[in-house]
Short mmCIF file of C-alpha atoms in Angstrom, two decimals:
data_model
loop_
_atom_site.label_atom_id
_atom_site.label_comp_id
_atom_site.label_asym_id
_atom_site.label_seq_id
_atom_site.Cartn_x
_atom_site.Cartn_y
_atom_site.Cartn_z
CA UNK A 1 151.80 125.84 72.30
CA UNK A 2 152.16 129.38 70.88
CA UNK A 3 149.54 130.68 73.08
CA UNK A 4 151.28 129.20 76.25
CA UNK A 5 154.49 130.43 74.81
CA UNK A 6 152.55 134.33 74.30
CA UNK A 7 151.23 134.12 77.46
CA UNK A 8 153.21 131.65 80.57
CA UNK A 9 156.59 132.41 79.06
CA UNK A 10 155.59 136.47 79.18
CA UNK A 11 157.67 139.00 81.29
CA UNK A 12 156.42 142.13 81.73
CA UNK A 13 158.21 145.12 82.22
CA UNK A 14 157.02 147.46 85.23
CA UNK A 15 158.20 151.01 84.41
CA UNK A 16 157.67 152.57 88.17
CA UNK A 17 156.59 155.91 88.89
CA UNK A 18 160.07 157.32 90.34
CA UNK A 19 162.83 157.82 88.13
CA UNK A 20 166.85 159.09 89.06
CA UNK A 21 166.36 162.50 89.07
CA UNK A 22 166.59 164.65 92.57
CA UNK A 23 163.01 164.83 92.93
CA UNK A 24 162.46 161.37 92.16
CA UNK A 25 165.13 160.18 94.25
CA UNK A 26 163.42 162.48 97.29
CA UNK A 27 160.06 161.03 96.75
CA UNK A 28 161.28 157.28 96.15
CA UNK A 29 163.27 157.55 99.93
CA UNK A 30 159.71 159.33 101.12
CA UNK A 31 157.95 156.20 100.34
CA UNK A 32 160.23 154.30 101.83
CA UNK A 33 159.56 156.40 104.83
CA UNK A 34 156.02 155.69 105.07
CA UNK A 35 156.56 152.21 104.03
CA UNK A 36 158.57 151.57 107.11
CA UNK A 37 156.27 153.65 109.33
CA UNK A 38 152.95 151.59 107.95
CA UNK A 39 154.96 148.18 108.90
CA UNK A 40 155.74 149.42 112.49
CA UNK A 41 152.42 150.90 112.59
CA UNK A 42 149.89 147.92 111.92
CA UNK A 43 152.49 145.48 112.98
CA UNK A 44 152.29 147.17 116.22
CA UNK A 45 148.23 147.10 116.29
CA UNK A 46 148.16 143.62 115.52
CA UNK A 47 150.22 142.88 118.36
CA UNK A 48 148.81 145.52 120.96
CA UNK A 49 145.26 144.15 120.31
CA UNK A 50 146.72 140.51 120.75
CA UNK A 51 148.74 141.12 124.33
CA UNK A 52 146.19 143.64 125.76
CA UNK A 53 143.36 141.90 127.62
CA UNK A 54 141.33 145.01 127.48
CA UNK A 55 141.45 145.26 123.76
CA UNK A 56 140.05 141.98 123.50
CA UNK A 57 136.75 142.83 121.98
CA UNK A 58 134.47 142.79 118.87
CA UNK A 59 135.38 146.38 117.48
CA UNK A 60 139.39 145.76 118.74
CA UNK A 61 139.14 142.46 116.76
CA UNK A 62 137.87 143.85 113.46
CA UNK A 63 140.64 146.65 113.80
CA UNK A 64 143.18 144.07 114.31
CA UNK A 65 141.91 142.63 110.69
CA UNK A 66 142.04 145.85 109.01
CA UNK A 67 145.90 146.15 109.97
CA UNK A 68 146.65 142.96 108.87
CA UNK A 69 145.19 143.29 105.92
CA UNK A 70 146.52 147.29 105.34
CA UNK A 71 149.98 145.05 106.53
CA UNK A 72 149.59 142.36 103.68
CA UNK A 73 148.59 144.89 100.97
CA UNK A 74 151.45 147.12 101.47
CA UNK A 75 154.09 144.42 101.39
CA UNK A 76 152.02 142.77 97.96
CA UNK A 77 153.00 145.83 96.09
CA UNK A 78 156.11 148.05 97.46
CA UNK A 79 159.05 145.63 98.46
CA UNK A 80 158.69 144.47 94.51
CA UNK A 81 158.94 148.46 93.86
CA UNK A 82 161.50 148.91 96.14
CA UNK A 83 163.53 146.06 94.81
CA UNK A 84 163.22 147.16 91.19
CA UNK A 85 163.99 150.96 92.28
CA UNK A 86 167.43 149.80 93.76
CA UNK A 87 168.49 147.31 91.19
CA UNK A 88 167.57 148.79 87.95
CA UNK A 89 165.77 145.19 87.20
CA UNK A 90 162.19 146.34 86.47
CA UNK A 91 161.63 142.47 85.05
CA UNK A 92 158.39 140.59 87.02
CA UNK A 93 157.08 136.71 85.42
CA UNK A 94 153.18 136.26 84.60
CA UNK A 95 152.97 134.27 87.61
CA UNK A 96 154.58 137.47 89.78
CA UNK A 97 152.00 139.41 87.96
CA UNK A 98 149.39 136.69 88.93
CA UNK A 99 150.73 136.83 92.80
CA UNK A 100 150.41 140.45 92.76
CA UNK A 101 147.04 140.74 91.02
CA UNK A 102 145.32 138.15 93.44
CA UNK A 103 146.45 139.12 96.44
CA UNK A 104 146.04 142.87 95.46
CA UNK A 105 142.48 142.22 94.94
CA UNK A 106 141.64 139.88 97.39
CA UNK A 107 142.90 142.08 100.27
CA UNK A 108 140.50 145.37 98.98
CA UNK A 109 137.78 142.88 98.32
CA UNK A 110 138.03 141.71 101.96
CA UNK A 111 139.26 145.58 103.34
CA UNK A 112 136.00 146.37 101.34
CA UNK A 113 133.22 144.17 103.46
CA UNK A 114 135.29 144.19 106.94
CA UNK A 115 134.86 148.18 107.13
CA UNK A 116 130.87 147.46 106.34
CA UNK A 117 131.32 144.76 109.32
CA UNK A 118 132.91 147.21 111.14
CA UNK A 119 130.28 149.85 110.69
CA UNK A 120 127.66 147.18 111.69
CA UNK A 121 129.55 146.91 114.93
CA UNK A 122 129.60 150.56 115.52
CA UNK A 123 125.51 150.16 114.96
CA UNK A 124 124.74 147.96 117.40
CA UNK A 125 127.40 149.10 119.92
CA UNK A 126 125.37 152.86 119.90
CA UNK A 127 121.88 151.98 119.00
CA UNK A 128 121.49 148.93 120.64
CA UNK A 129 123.95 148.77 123.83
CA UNK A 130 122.22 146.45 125.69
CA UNK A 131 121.95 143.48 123.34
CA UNK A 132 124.94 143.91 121.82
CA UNK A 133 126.95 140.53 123.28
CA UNK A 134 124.47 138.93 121.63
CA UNK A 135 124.14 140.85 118.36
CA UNK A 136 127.72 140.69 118.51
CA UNK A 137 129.19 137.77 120.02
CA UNK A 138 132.24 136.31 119.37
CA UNK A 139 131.36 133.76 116.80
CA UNK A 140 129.53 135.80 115.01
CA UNK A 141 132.29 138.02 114.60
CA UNK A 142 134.77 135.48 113.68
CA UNK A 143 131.99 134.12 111.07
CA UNK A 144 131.76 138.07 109.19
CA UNK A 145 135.27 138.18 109.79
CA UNK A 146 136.46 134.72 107.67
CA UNK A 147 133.31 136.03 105.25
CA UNK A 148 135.29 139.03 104.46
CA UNK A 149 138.51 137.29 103.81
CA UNK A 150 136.27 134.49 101.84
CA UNK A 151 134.32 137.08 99.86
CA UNK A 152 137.64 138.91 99.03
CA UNK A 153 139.23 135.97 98.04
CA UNK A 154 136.40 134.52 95.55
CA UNK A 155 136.85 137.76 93.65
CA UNK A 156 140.95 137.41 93.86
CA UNK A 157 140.42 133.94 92.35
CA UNK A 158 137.72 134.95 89.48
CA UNK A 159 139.96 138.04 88.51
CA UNK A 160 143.38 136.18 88.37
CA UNK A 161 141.83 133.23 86.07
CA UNK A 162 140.07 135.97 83.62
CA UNK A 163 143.81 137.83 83.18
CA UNK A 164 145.65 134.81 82.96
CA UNK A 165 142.95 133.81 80.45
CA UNK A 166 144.42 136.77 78.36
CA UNK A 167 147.11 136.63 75.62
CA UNK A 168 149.60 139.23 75.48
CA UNK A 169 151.47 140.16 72.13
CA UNK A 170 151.65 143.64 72.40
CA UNK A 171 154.34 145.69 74.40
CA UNK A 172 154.48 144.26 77.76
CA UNK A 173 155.57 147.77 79.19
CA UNK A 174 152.77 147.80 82.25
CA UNK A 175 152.70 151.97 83.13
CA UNK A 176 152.77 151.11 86.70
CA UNK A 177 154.65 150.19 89.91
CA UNK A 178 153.02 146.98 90.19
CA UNK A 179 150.27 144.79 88.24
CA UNK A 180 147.02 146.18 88.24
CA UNK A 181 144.34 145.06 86.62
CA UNK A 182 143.91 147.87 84.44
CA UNK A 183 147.05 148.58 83.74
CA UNK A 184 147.28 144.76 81.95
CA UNK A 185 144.52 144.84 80.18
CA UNK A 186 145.71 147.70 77.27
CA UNK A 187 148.54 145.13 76.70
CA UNK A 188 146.10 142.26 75.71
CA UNK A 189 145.15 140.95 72.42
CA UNK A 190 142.19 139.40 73.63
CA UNK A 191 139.05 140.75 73.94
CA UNK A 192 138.53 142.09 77.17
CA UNK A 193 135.05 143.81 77.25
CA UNK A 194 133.51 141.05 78.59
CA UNK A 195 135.88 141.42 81.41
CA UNK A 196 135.30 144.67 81.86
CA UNK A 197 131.52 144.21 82.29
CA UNK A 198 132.13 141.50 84.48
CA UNK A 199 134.60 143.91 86.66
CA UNK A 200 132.30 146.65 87.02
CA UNK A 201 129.66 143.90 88.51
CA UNK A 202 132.27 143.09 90.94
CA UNK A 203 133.12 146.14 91.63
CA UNK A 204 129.14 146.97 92.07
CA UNK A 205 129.08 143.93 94.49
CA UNK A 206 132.69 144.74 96.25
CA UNK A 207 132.10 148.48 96.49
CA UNK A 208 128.49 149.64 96.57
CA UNK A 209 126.93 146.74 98.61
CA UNK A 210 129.63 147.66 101.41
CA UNK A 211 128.99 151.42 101.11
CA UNK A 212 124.60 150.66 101.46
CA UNK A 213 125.44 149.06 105.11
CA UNK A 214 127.68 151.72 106.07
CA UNK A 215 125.60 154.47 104.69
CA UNK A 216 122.55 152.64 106.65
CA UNK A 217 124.17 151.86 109.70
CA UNK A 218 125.49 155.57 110.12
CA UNK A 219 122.30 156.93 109.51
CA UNK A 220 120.83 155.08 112.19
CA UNK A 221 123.89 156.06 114.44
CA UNK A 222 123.68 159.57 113.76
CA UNK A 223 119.75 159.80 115.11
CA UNK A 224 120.97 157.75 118.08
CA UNK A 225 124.19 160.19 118.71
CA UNK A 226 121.67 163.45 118.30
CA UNK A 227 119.53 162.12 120.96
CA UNK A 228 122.32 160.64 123.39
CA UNK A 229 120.95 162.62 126.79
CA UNK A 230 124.95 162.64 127.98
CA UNK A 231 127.69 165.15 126.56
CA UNK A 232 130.11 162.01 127.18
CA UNK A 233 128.93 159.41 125.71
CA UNK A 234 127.78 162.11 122.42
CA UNK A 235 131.58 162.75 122.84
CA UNK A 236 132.56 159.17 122.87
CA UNK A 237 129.98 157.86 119.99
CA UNK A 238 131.25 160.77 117.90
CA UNK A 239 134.87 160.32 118.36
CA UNK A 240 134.71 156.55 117.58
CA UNK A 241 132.32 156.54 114.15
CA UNK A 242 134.48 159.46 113.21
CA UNK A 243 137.39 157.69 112.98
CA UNK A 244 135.48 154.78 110.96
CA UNK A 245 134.30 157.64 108.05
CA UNK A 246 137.57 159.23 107.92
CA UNK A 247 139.25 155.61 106.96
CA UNK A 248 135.59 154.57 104.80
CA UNK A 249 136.33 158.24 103.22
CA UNK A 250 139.84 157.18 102.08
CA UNK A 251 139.39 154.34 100.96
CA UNK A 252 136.13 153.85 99.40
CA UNK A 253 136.69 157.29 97.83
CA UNK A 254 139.77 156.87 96.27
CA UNK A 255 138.63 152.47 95.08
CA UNK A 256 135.66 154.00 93.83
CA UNK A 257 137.40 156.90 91.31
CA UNK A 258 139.93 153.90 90.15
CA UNK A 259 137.32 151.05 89.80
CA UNK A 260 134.05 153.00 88.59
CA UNK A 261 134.71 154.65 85.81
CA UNK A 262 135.17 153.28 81.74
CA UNK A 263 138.91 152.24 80.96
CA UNK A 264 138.59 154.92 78.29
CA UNK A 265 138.68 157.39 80.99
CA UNK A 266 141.39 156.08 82.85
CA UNK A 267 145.01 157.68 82.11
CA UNK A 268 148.05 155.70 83.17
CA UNK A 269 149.49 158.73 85.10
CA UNK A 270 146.34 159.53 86.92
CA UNK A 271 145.77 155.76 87.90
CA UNK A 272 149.88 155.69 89.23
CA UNK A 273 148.80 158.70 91.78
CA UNK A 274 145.08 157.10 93.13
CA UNK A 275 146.69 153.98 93.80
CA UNK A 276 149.68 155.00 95.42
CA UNK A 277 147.30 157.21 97.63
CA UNK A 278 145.58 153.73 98.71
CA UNK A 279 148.21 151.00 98.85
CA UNK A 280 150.80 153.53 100.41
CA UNK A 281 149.46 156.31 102.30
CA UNK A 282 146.29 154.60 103.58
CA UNK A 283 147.68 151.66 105.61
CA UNK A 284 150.02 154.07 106.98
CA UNK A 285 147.10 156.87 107.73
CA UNK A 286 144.76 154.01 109.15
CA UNK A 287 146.64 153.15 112.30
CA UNK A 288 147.17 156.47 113.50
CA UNK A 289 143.66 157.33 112.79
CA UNK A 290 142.62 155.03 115.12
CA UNK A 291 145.41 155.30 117.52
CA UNK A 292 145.57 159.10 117.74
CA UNK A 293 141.83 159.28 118.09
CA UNK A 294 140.99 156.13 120.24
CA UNK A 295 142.01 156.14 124.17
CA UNK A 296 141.90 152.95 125.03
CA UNK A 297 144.16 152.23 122.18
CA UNK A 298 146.63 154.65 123.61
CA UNK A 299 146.35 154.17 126.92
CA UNK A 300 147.14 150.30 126.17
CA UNK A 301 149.90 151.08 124.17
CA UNK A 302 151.30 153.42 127.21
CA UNK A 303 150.50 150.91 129.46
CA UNK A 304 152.35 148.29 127.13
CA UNK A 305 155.37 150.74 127.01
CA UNK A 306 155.49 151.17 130.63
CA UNK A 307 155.79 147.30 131.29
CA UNK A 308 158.76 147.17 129.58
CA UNK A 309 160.07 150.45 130.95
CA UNK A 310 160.24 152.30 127.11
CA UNK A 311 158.69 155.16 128.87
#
């Protein structure tokens, strides 16, 4: 009873990253900026890939995923910042905590195998153009694509029961704007290195597996880019895997610096700034990426416009 008193009954404080000061106050209504602009953004892919006939392909599909889940990770972590900004009540449950903590993970699990999916895609769309309805058929793509979400949320579940598992008598200050994972575990008086082993396999699993197909597939699209015999389809090849890295760059670079290393080495300060750089300014950086980059996703969204007359 004391341990479900210690541990159900436990509200943790989340002290933010933006005080009231001018600057603060600046940056705070700057997130809020890009906050909005990433829910118009991949709300807007979403439905542009659904309405647009043309867009209704393998690679379209898999982008449509990636904005819905850049859309669901945003909105697990920054309304609750937002809200506790505004009212001064800082104040989240063990079972908010929980909320955050499995969908948090489950959606960069699932981000994590869907851009290895997607970089599979890009494979046999280059290197092997003439088989690829059958390499890639529908099915199949649905089948990676619920594998992704599975995978991602198998690792939500494991994560959440190992932290809930946890007793917490310390401060229950977390030194974050939401509940991460390593920002809980300093505040437990359990011991957690098993956990910690057992994260870094995950993380092994979740981040390096992913990273081996992309690595392989690009390799294998590079040699098949260098010896495309026509400037436009070089052009095309390039433009398209280019805008795959840059998002694989963001992401897997900054998961991999915050998941990686030894919680000795991680400072709460530093660990505020890399994940703010992936739950905020990624899913807003990932749409226009793509959009910006991508033709037939602009032409279909000026085509879209036109229909209704916004342009």
């Amino acid at each position: 009873m004391v341990w479900e008193n210690q541990t159900f009954n436990s509200i943790f404080i989340l002290l933010g990253i933006f005080n009231h000061s001018p600057t603060h106050t600046f940056l705070f209504s700057l997130v809020l900026g890009i906050f909005s602009l990433a829910l118009m953004e991949n709300i807007s892919m979403v439905l542009l890939i659904y309405i647009e006939k043309q867009l209704h392909t393998p690679m379209y599909f898999l982008l449509s995923q990636l904005s819905l889940m850049d859309l669901m990770l945003i909105c697990t972590t920054l309304p609750k910042m937002i809200f506790s900004y505004l009212s001064g009540k800082k104040s989240i449950s063990l079972a908010g905590c929980g909320t955050q903590i499995f969908f948090y993970v489950s959606l960069l699990g699932a981000e994590c195998f869907l851009l290895a999916v997607m970089a599979y895609d890009r494979y046999v769309a280059i290197c092997h153009p003439l088989q690829y309805t059958i390499l890639m058929n529908p099915k199949l793509c649905v089948f990676m694509t619920v594998a992704s979400w599975t995978l991602g949320s198998l690792d939500g579940i494991i994560v959440l029961a190992a932290v809930l598992s946890f007793s917490y008598c310390s401060s229950l200050e977390i030194h974050h704007f939401f509940c991460d994972v390593a920002a809980l575990l300093p505040l437990s008086c359990t011991e957690t290195s098993a956990f910690e082993r057992l994260l870094v396999i995950c993380c092994v699993v979740m981040l390096i597996f992913p990273v081996s197909v992309i690595l392989l597939s690009y390799s294998h699209v590079l040699r098949a880019v260098i010896h495309m015999g026509s400037g436009e389809s070089r052009r095309k090849a390039f433009t398209t895997c280019s805008s795959h890295l840059s998002v694989v760059g963001l992401y897997y670079g900054a998961a991999m610096f915050m998941y990686m290393r030894p919680a000795s080495k991680h400072t709460p300060d530093q660990d505020k700034m890399v994940s703010a750089f992936y739950t905020i300014l990624t899913p807003m950086l990932n749409p226009l990426i793509y959009s910006l980059r991508n033709k037939e996703v602009f032409g279909a969204l000026q085509k879209v416009l036109k229909k209704r007359k916004l342009i």
